[in-house]
Short mmCIF file of C-alpha atoms in Angstrom, two decimals:
data_model
loop_
_atom_site.label_atom_id
_atom_site.label_comp_id
_atom_site.label_asym_id
_atom_site.label_seq_id
_atom_site.Cartn_x
_atom_site.Cartn_y
_atom_site.Cartn_z
CA UNK F 19 151.81 93.42 161.61
CA UNK F 20 148.71 92.41 159.53
CA UNK F 21 146.92 93.87 156.60
CA UNK F 22 144.28 95.34 158.42
CA UNK F 23 146.30 96.95 160.80
CA UNK F 24 148.82 98.72 158.11
CA UNK F 25 145.46 99.83 156.96
CA UNK F 26 144.81 102.07 160.15
CA UNK F 27 147.97 104.30 159.17
CA UNK F 28 147.92 104.31 155.05
CA UNK F 29 144.36 104.58 154.52
CA UNK F 30 144.07 107.35 156.77
CA UNK F 31 146.66 109.83 156.89
CA UNK F 32 147.60 110.68 159.94
CA UNK F 33 147.90 114.36 161.19
CA UNK F 34 148.91 117.01 163.66
CA UNK F 35 148.01 120.53 164.58
CA UNK F 36 149.07 122.79 166.66
CA UNK F 37 146.78 122.63 169.87
CA UNK F 38 146.59 124.94 173.32
CA UNK F 39 145.50 123.78 176.27
CA UNK F 40 142.91 126.03 178.51
CA UNK F 41 141.60 122.59 180.45
CA UNK F 42 142.93 121.79 184.16
CA UNK F 43 145.36 118.59 184.57
CA UNK F 44 148.34 117.94 183.24
CA UNK F 45 147.95 119.13 179.87
CA UNK F 46 150.85 121.12 179.10
CA UNK F 47 148.99 124.21 177.50
CA UNK F 48 152.19 124.61 174.85
CA UNK F 49 151.55 125.45 171.81
CA UNK F 50 153.40 122.90 169.22
CA UNK F 51 154.46 122.87 165.71
CA UNK F 52 151.87 121.19 163.52
CA UNK F 53 153.20 117.31 162.91
CA UNK F 54 151.95 117.96 159.15
CA UNK F 55 150.46 115.08 157.67
CA UNK F 56 152.38 111.81 157.21
CA UNK F 57 151.27 109.14 154.58
CA UNK F 58 152.33 105.29 154.61
CA UNK F 59 152.55 103.14 151.77
CA UNK F 60 150.44 99.76 151.55
CA UNK F 61 151.92 96.62 149.77
CA UNK F 62 148.16 94.78 149.86
CA UNK F 63 144.76 95.64 149.15
CA UNK F 64 141.89 93.50 149.91
CA UNK F 65 138.71 92.89 147.88
CA UNK F 66 137.16 94.96 150.21
CA UNK F 67 139.34 98.28 150.63
CA UNK F 68 139.22 98.01 146.52
CA UNK F 69 135.43 98.54 146.31
CA UNK F 70 135.37 100.86 149.13
CA UNK F 71 137.59 103.13 147.26
CA UNK F 72 135.57 102.58 143.99
CA UNK F 73 132.40 104.05 145.92
CA UNK F 74 133.97 106.88 147.57
CA UNK F 75 134.96 107.79 143.73
CA UNK F 76 131.08 106.86 142.66
CA UNK F 77 132.77 105.22 140.16
CA UNK F 78 131.06 104.24 136.93
CA UNK F 79 131.65 100.53 137.04
CA UNK F 80 131.74 99.99 132.76
CA UNK F 81 133.59 102.99 132.32
CA UNK F 82 135.90 101.71 135.55
CA UNK F 83 136.89 98.59 133.55
CA UNK F 84 136.58 99.73 130.04
CA UNK F 85 139.46 102.27 131.21
CA UNK F 86 141.61 99.23 132.92
CA UNK F 87 141.32 97.09 129.68
CA UNK F 88 142.38 99.62 127.84
CA UNK F 89 145.38 101.91 130.29
CA UNK F 90 147.07 98.19 130.64
CA UNK F 91 146.22 97.45 127.05
CA UNK F 92 148.29 101.06 125.94
CA UNK F 93 150.90 100.13 128.31
CA UNK F 94 151.90 97.22 126.77
CA UNK F 95 151.49 98.29 123.66
CA UNK F 96 153.93 101.41 124.16
CA UNK F 97 156.13 98.83 125.61
CA UNK F 98 156.76 96.24 122.84
CA UNK F 99 157.66 99.39 120.90
CA UNK F 100 159.74 101.13 123.26
CA UNK F 101 161.16 97.05 124.14
CA UNK F 102 161.10 97.28 127.51
CA UNK F 103 161.65 94.25 129.88
CA UNK F 104 158.42 92.58 131.37
CA UNK F 105 159.60 93.75 135.22
CA UNK F 106 158.61 97.55 133.71
CA UNK F 107 155.18 96.50 132.36
CA UNK F 108 154.84 95.19 135.79
CA UNK F 109 155.40 98.40 137.49
CA UNK F 110 153.49 100.31 135.36
CA UNK F 111 150.30 98.23 135.21
CA UNK F 112 150.48 97.97 139.57
CA UNK F 113 151.46 101.98 139.58
CA UNK F 114 147.69 102.50 137.26
CA UNK F 115 145.61 100.49 139.25
CA UNK F 116 146.78 102.19 142.35
CA UNK F 117 146.71 105.85 140.52
CA UNK F 118 142.95 104.92 139.56
CA UNK F 119 141.89 103.42 142.83
CA UNK F 120 142.59 107.06 144.55
CA UNK F 121 142.31 109.95 141.95
CA UNK F 122 139.03 110.64 140.52
CA UNK F 123 138.93 109.79 137.23
CA UNK F 124 136.78 112.79 135.94
CA UNK F 125 139.87 114.69 136.91
CA UNK F 126 142.16 113.00 133.74
CA UNK F 127 142.16 110.75 130.97
CA UNK F 128 143.11 107.48 130.96
CA UNK F 129 145.34 107.01 128.39
CA UNK F 130 147.49 109.77 129.81
CA UNK F 131 147.42 108.39 133.04
CA UNK F 132 148.61 105.39 131.63
CA UNK F 133 152.04 107.08 129.43
CA UNK F 134 152.14 108.60 132.86
CA UNK F 135 152.22 105.59 135.06
CA UNK F 136 154.65 103.92 132.78
CA UNK F 137 156.84 106.95 132.55
CA UNK F 138 157.38 106.78 136.37
CA UNK F 139 157.90 102.97 135.85
CA UNK F 140 160.73 103.61 133.62
CA UNK F 141 162.52 105.43 135.87
CA UNK F 142 161.87 103.13 139.22
CA UNK F 143 162.84 100.26 137.08
CA UNK F 144 166.08 101.67 135.92
CA UNK F 145 164.68 101.69 131.94
CA UNK F 146 164.97 105.10 131.59
CA UNK F 147 162.98 106.72 128.38
CA UNK F 148 162.57 110.04 128.42
CA UNK F 149 159.08 111.19 128.04
CA UNK F 150 158.81 112.53 124.80
CA UNK F 151 160.32 109.04 123.67
CA UNK F 152 156.82 107.88 125.28
CA UNK F 153 154.62 109.94 123.65
CA UNK F 154 156.70 109.59 120.16
CA UNK F 155 155.78 105.82 120.14
CA UNK F 156 152.41 106.14 121.40
CA UNK F 157 151.84 108.53 118.30
CA UNK F 158 153.20 106.36 116.14
CA UNK F 159 151.22 103.58 117.18
CA UNK F 160 147.72 105.52 116.78
CA UNK F 161 149.16 106.99 113.46
CA UNK F 162 151.34 104.50 111.41
CA UNK F 163 151.00 106.46 107.89
CA UNK F 164 152.34 109.73 109.66
CA UNK F 165 155.17 108.35 112.26
CA UNK F 166 157.89 111.43 113.78
CA UNK F 167 160.10 111.64 115.60
CA UNK F 168 160.99 112.74 119.44
CA UNK F 169 161.89 115.94 119.29
CA UNK F 170 159.26 116.70 116.95
CA UNK F 171 157.23 120.17 118.58
CA UNK F 172 153.79 118.46 118.23
CA UNK F 173 155.01 116.76 121.85
CA UNK F 174 156.00 120.41 123.62
CA UNK F 175 152.67 120.64 125.41
CA UNK F 176 152.00 116.78 126.34
CA UNK F 177 155.07 116.39 127.75
CA UNK F 178 155.09 119.25 130.84
CA UNK F 179 151.35 117.61 131.09
CA UNK F 180 153.12 113.68 131.68
CA UNK F 181 155.41 115.59 134.06
CA UNK F 182 152.55 116.63 136.26
CA UNK F 183 151.01 113.80 136.11
CA UNK F 184 154.23 112.00 137.11
CA UNK F 185 154.19 113.81 140.40
CA UNK F 186 150.62 113.01 141.15
CA UNK F 187 151.50 109.42 140.20
CA UNK F 188 154.36 109.31 142.62
CA UNK F 189 152.35 111.06 145.87
CA UNK F 190 149.67 108.61 144.81
CA UNK F 191 152.09 105.91 145.24
CA UNK F 192 153.54 107.66 148.60
CA UNK F 193 156.78 106.68 147.25
CA UNK F 194 156.95 103.19 147.60
CA UNK F 195 158.13 101.97 144.78
CA UNK F 196 157.99 98.12 146.02
CA UNK F 197 157.61 95.89 142.44
CA UNK F 198 157.20 91.98 142.97
CA UNK F 199 158.11 89.78 139.72
CA UNK F 200 155.81 86.42 139.88
CA UNK F 201 157.43 86.01 136.53
CA UNK F 202 161.05 84.40 138.49
CA UNK F 203 158.90 82.48 140.83
CA UNK F 204 156.50 81.33 137.98
CA UNK F 205 159.85 79.87 135.90
CA UNK F 206 161.12 78.30 138.72
CA UNK F 207 157.98 76.14 139.51
CA UNK F 208 157.53 75.11 135.94
CA UNK F 209 161.86 74.00 136.06
CA UNK F 210 160.91 71.83 139.01
CA UNK F 211 157.51 70.51 138.21
CA UNK F 212 158.65 70.06 134.51
CA UNK F 213 161.95 70.15 134.66
CA UNK F 214 163.99 72.61 131.99
CA UNK F 215 163.48 70.85 129.07
CA UNK F 216 161.00 71.29 126.05
CA UNK F 217 158.04 70.21 127.45
CA UNK F 218 159.39 73.01 130.83
CA UNK F 219 159.69 75.66 127.95
CA UNK F 220 156.59 74.99 125.97
CA UNK F 221 154.50 74.98 129.35
CA UNK F 222 156.49 78.28 130.71
CA UNK F 223 155.45 80.04 127.44
CA UNK F 224 151.54 79.66 127.63
CA UNK F 225 151.97 80.48 131.50
CA UNK F 226 153.66 83.65 130.76
CA UNK F 227 151.16 84.99 128.63
CA UNK F 228 148.64 84.18 131.49
CA UNK F 229 150.66 85.84 134.00
CA UNK F 230 150.78 89.13 132.01
CA UNK F 231 146.80 88.78 131.35
CA UNK F 232 146.55 88.63 134.92
CA UNK F 233 147.68 92.46 135.45
CA UNK F 234 144.66 93.72 133.94
CA UNK F 235 142.80 92.38 136.94
CA UNK F 236 143.19 93.53 140.70
CA UNK F 237 144.33 89.94 141.27
CA UNK F 238 148.57 91.37 142.04
CA UNK F 239 147.58 94.18 144.26
CA UNK F 240 145.68 91.49 146.79
CA UNK F 241 148.53 88.86 146.94
CA UNK F 242 151.72 87.85 146.86
CA UNK F 243 154.34 86.69 144.61
CA UNK F 244 154.22 83.05 145.24
CA UNK F 245 150.59 83.08 144.77
CA UNK F 246 150.43 84.65 142.09
CA UNK F 247 152.98 82.65 140.34
CA UNK F 248 150.73 79.37 141.59
CA UNK F 249 147.71 80.25 140.72
CA UNK F 250 148.71 81.23 136.80
CA UNK F 251 150.52 77.63 136.42
CA UNK F 252 147.78 76.01 137.99
CA UNK F 253 145.63 78.09 135.44
CA UNK F 254 147.77 77.80 132.64
CA UNK F 255 147.25 73.57 132.96
CA UNK F 256 143.60 74.07 133.37
CA UNK F 257 143.14 75.70 129.92
CA UNK F 258 145.73 73.94 127.91
CA UNK F 259 145.22 70.66 129.09
CA UNK F 260 149.24 70.74 129.15
CA UNK F 261 150.25 68.70 133.13
CA UNK F 262 146.48 69.11 134.39
CA UNK F 263 146.91 66.80 136.97
CA UNK F 264 150.52 67.18 137.86
CA UNK F 265 149.39 70.81 139.09
CA UNK F 266 146.27 70.04 140.44
CA UNK F 267 147.93 67.44 142.53
CA UNK F 268 150.40 70.36 143.92
CA UNK F 269 150.39 71.17 147.73
CA UNK F 270 149.74 74.91 148.03
CA UNK F 271 151.61 75.28 151.51
CA UNK F 272 154.83 74.03 149.63
CA UNK F 273 154.58 77.01 148.14
CA UNK F 274 153.95 79.41 151.17
CA UNK F 275 150.48 80.14 149.49
CA UNK F 276 146.90 78.21 150.20
CA UNK F 277 144.46 77.03 148.61
CA UNK F 278 142.10 79.82 148.83
CA UNK F 279 144.22 82.47 147.83
CA UNK F 280 145.17 80.54 144.75
CA UNK F 281 141.48 79.97 144.35
CA UNK F 282 140.97 83.49 144.12
CA UNK F 283 143.47 84.42 142.08
CA UNK F 284 142.58 81.64 139.43
CA UNK F 285 138.84 83.35 139.82
CA UNK F 286 139.52 87.05 139.31
CA UNK F 287 141.52 85.64 135.83
CA UNK F 288 138.69 83.38 134.86
CA UNK F 289 136.47 86.77 134.88
CA UNK F 290 138.63 88.24 132.99
CA UNK F 291 138.94 85.68 130.08
CA UNK F 292 135.17 84.92 130.25
CA UNK F 293 134.30 88.56 129.95
CA UNK F 294 136.99 90.25 128.26
CA UNK F 295 139.05 87.14 126.19
CA UNK F 296 139.52 89.05 123.00
CA UNK F 297 141.27 91.33 125.01
CA UNK F 298 144.01 89.40 126.75
CA UNK F 299 146.68 87.36 125.32
CA UNK F 300 145.49 83.93 125.57
CA UNK F 301 141.82 84.40 124.65
CA UNK F 302 142.15 84.55 121.30
CA UNK F 303 143.84 81.03 121.27
CA UNK F 304 141.18 79.39 122.77
CA UNK F 305 137.52 78.44 122.46
CA UNK F 306 135.60 80.88 124.70
CA UNK F 307 133.23 78.16 125.42
CA UNK F 308 136.51 76.15 127.33
CA UNK F 309 136.98 79.19 129.55
CA UNK F 310 133.13 78.90 130.93
CA UNK F 311 134.01 75.29 131.22
CA UNK F 312 136.60 75.45 133.47
CA UNK F 313 134.99 78.58 135.53
CA UNK F 314 132.00 76.53 136.37
CA UNK F 315 134.05 73.37 137.66
CA UNK F 316 136.35 75.80 139.54
CA UNK F 317 133.41 77.04 141.16
CA UNK F 318 132.05 73.59 141.94
CA UNK F 319 135.29 72.76 143.63
CA UNK F 320 135.65 75.79 145.85
CA UNK F 321 132.19 75.13 146.92
CA UNK F 322 132.26 71.61 147.79
CA UNK F 323 135.82 73.18 149.98
CA UNK F 324 133.56 75.89 151.04
CA UNK F 325 136.36 78.17 150.44
CA UNK F 326 135.20 82.14 150.11
CA UNK F 327 134.63 83.78 146.76
CA UNK F 328 136.96 86.75 148.56
CA UNK F 329 139.29 86.55 151.51
CA UNK F 330 138.58 88.68 154.25
CA UNK F 331 135.92 90.38 152.79
CA UNK F 332 132.83 90.84 155.37
CA UNK F 333 129.67 90.16 154.54
CA UNK F 334 127.91 93.39 155.40
CA UNK F 335 130.11 94.74 152.30
CA UNK F 336 129.17 91.23 150.30
CA UNK F 337 125.20 92.18 150.86
CA UNK F 338 126.06 95.53 149.88
CA UNK F 339 128.73 94.92 147.02
CA UNK F 340 129.99 97.06 144.22
CA UNK F 341 128.46 100.16 143.53
CA UNK F 342 126.08 100.65 141.37
CA UNK F 343 126.91 101.64 137.23
CA UNK F 344 125.97 105.69 137.39
CA UNK F 345 123.36 106.93 135.64
CA UNK F 346 123.65 108.79 132.58
CA UNK F 347 124.42 112.23 133.12
CA UNK F 348 125.91 114.91 131.49
CA UNK F 349 129.25 114.99 133.91
CA UNK F 350 132.31 114.62 131.60
CA UNK F 351 133.96 111.34 131.16
CA UNK F 352 137.69 109.96 132.02
CA UNK F 353 138.30 110.53 128.14
CA UNK F 354 137.36 114.36 128.21
CA UNK F 355 140.15 116.63 126.73
CA UNK F 356 138.51 120.04 129.08
CA UNK F 357 139.68 117.50 132.75
CA UNK F 358 143.01 117.42 132.24
CA UNK F 359 145.12 119.51 134.65
CA UNK F 360 148.57 120.04 135.24
CA UNK F 361 147.46 121.28 139.14
CA UNK F 362 146.84 118.35 141.55
CA UNK F 363 144.45 118.28 144.54
CA UNK F 364 146.76 116.90 146.99
CA UNK F 365 145.58 118.22 150.26
CA UNK F 366 142.61 118.09 152.11
CA UNK F 367 140.53 121.25 151.75
CA UNK F 368 141.97 124.13 154.21
CA UNK F 369 144.86 122.64 154.67
CA UNK F 370 148.23 123.63 153.59
CA UNK F 371 150.70 122.23 155.71
CA UNK F 372 153.58 119.74 155.79
CA UNK F 373 153.43 116.35 153.66
CA UNK F 374 155.77 113.40 154.76
CA UNK F 375 155.92 109.62 153.39
CA UNK F 376 157.13 106.80 155.76
CA UNK F 377 157.39 103.37 154.47
CA UNK F 378 157.11 101.92 157.90
CA UNK F 379 153.86 101.44 159.26
CA UNK F 380 154.87 100.90 163.05
CA UNK F 381 157.16 104.99 162.89
CA UNK F 382 154.05 106.30 161.81
CA UNK F 383 152.26 105.23 164.90
CA UNK F 384 155.68 105.86 167.40
CA UNK F 385 155.57 108.84 165.96
CA UNK F 386 151.92 110.29 166.58
CA UNK F 387 152.29 108.86 170.05
CA UNK F 388 155.47 111.00 170.81
CA UNK F 389 153.97 114.03 169.36
CA UNK F 390 150.39 113.49 171.44
CA UNK F 391 152.61 113.56 174.24
CA UNK F 392 153.41 117.08 174.23
CA UNK F 393 149.70 118.18 172.69
CA UNK F 394 147.47 115.89 174.86
CA UNK F 395 145.67 118.24 177.23
CA UNK F 396 143.83 116.26 179.90
CA UNK F 397 140.94 117.43 181.68
CA UNK F 398 139.35 116.92 185.37
CA UNK F 399 135.54 116.65 185.50
CA UNK F 400 134.14 117.11 189.07
CA UNK F 401 130.01 117.64 190.31
CA UNK F 402 129.67 120.32 192.48
CA UNK F 403 126.45 120.89 194.43
CA UNK F 404 125.96 124.86 194.37
CA UNK F 405 123.24 126.81 196.59
CA UNK F 406 121.32 128.63 194.26
CA UNK F 407 119.58 131.63 195.91
CA UNK F 408 115.94 132.77 194.82
CA UNK F 409 115.58 135.96 193.28
CA UNK F 410 113.61 138.70 194.68
CA UNK F 411 110.44 140.03 193.59
CA UNK F 412 110.94 142.97 190.55
CA UNK F 413 109.18 145.85 191.45
CA UNK F 414 110.48 147.64 188.48
CA UNK F 415 107.39 148.15 187.38
CA UNK F 416 105.46 149.27 190.64
CA UNK F 417 107.72 151.51 191.06
CA UNK F 418 107.58 153.32 187.62
CA UNK F 419 103.98 153.34 187.29
CA UNK F 420 102.92 154.80 191.15
CA UNK F 421 101.43 151.83 193.82
CA UNK F 422 98.76 149.07 192.58
CA UNK F 423 95.48 149.70 193.38
CA UNK F 424 93.74 147.84 195.84
CA UNK F 425 90.67 145.74 195.13
CA UNK F 426 87.01 147.47 195.35
CA UNK F 427 85.71 146.25 198.94
CA UNK F 428 83.03 143.69 199.04
CA UNK F 429 79.34 144.10 199.39
CA UNK F 430 78.06 143.08 203.24
CA UNK F 431 76.17 139.93 203.37
CA UNK F 432 72.47 140.65 203.48
CA UNK F 433 69.25 138.29 204.80
CA UNK F 434 67.14 136.98 201.87
CA UNK F 435 64.24 139.41 201.30
CA UNK F 436 61.94 138.93 198.89
CA UNK F 437 63.92 138.56 195.99
CA UNK F 438 66.67 136.03 196.03
CA UNK F 439 69.03 135.36 198.80
CA UNK F 440 70.20 139.02 199.43
CA UNK F 441 73.09 139.21 197.11
CA UNK F 442 73.90 142.00 195.11
CA UNK F 443 72.68 139.22 192.12
CA UNK F 444 70.03 136.31 192.91
CA UNK F 445 71.36 133.65 191.26
CA UNK F 446 68.59 130.68 190.45
CA UNK F 447 65.62 131.02 193.66
CA UNK F 448 64.66 134.98 193.17
CA UNK F 449 65.27 135.58 189.53
CA UNK F 450 67.38 139.06 190.13
CA UNK F 451 66.90 140.02 193.41
CA UNK F 452 67.81 143.39 194.81
CA UNK F 453 69.71 143.84 197.98
CA UNK F 454 67.90 143.53 201.61
CA UNK F 455 69.85 145.82 204.07
CA UNK F 456 68.15 144.33 206.96
CA UNK F 457 70.61 141.49 207.08
CA UNK F 458 70.94 139.71 210.27
CA UNK F 459 72.32 136.25 211.59
CA UNK F 460 69.37 134.29 211.52
CA UNK F 461 68.33 135.40 208.09
CA UNK F 462 70.56 132.92 206.39
CA UNK F 463 69.00 129.94 208.02
CA UNK F 464 65.58 130.49 208.22
CA UNK F 465 64.19 130.44 204.41
CA UNK F 466 65.48 126.51 203.71
CA UNK F 467 61.57 125.48 203.44
CA UNK F 468 61.08 128.90 200.80
CA UNK F 469 59.73 127.20 197.04
CA UNK F 470 61.93 128.47 194.01
CA UNK F 471 61.90 130.87 192.15
CA UNK F 472 59.25 133.96 191.50
CA UNK F 473 59.26 137.36 192.31
CA UNK F 474 58.47 138.15 195.84
CA UNK F 475 55.86 140.42 197.51
CA UNK F 476 58.60 142.10 199.19
CA UNK F 477 57.75 140.80 202.96
CA UNK F 478 60.02 138.58 204.52
CA UNK F 479 58.64 135.30 206.20
CA UNK F 480 59.84 133.84 209.24
#
């Protein structure tokens, strides 16, 4: 199944509710128990999906990038103090990125989320550490002059808070704790290309730093293990100048990846080195201008090969770009202690049903289709011509008020007298004439040659 098909199930939660049929057709009309909300995990995220999630959260980009780098840096520091393996660091970084893409940053502190993700990663990778051990290590890093032990009462409240965030992290991951380790594949690539001698070991040390810095970006969420390992090896050769021509001539298809995927990962890591080289492991060892030159060179090669910057990225999203940075307002920041709360908002508003987490997206679709067979109502639509009778006149008012008064009789028309036409009121020819009672049939046509106006003398002219 493609990644976009997985998004239909994983991005939008599948929910079902009881239904009762009222239509005609094959609908059962029976009330069924609600299906609840089914959530399925998603291993890979496209660049467009990541941008939509950031836009939905209305995230300030500057704060988001700062919190992302600081959180990963905190995870790395605590991991080194506790001497945890690199796989725990990989898992914690992946959980941290996914958690911040789903939860509003105003609802938690970034350092609490980072420690909670490390706590979950310790359990999922079987490197068990108590919550007090992680909190104590963080405290000793910040306060080297006042070190303490994990059994100190100072960590009572923080431990409860960390356990509360642990549940939210697990639900955000949808109980999918799969972790991809690119360092095993990176070691195999270096061994095959350079051999297991001193040159290969020296190159792998530098490539290990690039791979560690890669988890400060979203690149591991977007691409496979082979792509990340191959991109780390080629980028290390470009930045250090070690065996550059050898890794440049390698065919990515032999390592189960493509050139456009490798280019996207390399540019994501180069953006990190050019903008935040002080926050990386390899950045302080290399001149910052070298990162800019390598990035320009990589962009020219991509333009020559006509490779898009991001894969599976629609032009409309590219036109809109990332959400604009939010204006300065009085809203609390991610570091605001007032927003830290053990309670989590798990569901859409108004729903308090069952939540189920499935790993197979096909199973989610099959279960939903089987449920709809018993809850779907089929309606038959038709058109019918009906003769509508015209209602009779409403006579209620006439019955209440009595018979309707009749109009007064019209006066008979008379002959044209000395004033006007002989009607009740002369209009035009005779001014205001009177009434001529001597009307006869010829009186209407005998006065056509008569002049206009003037008051008559009272005699009729024939």
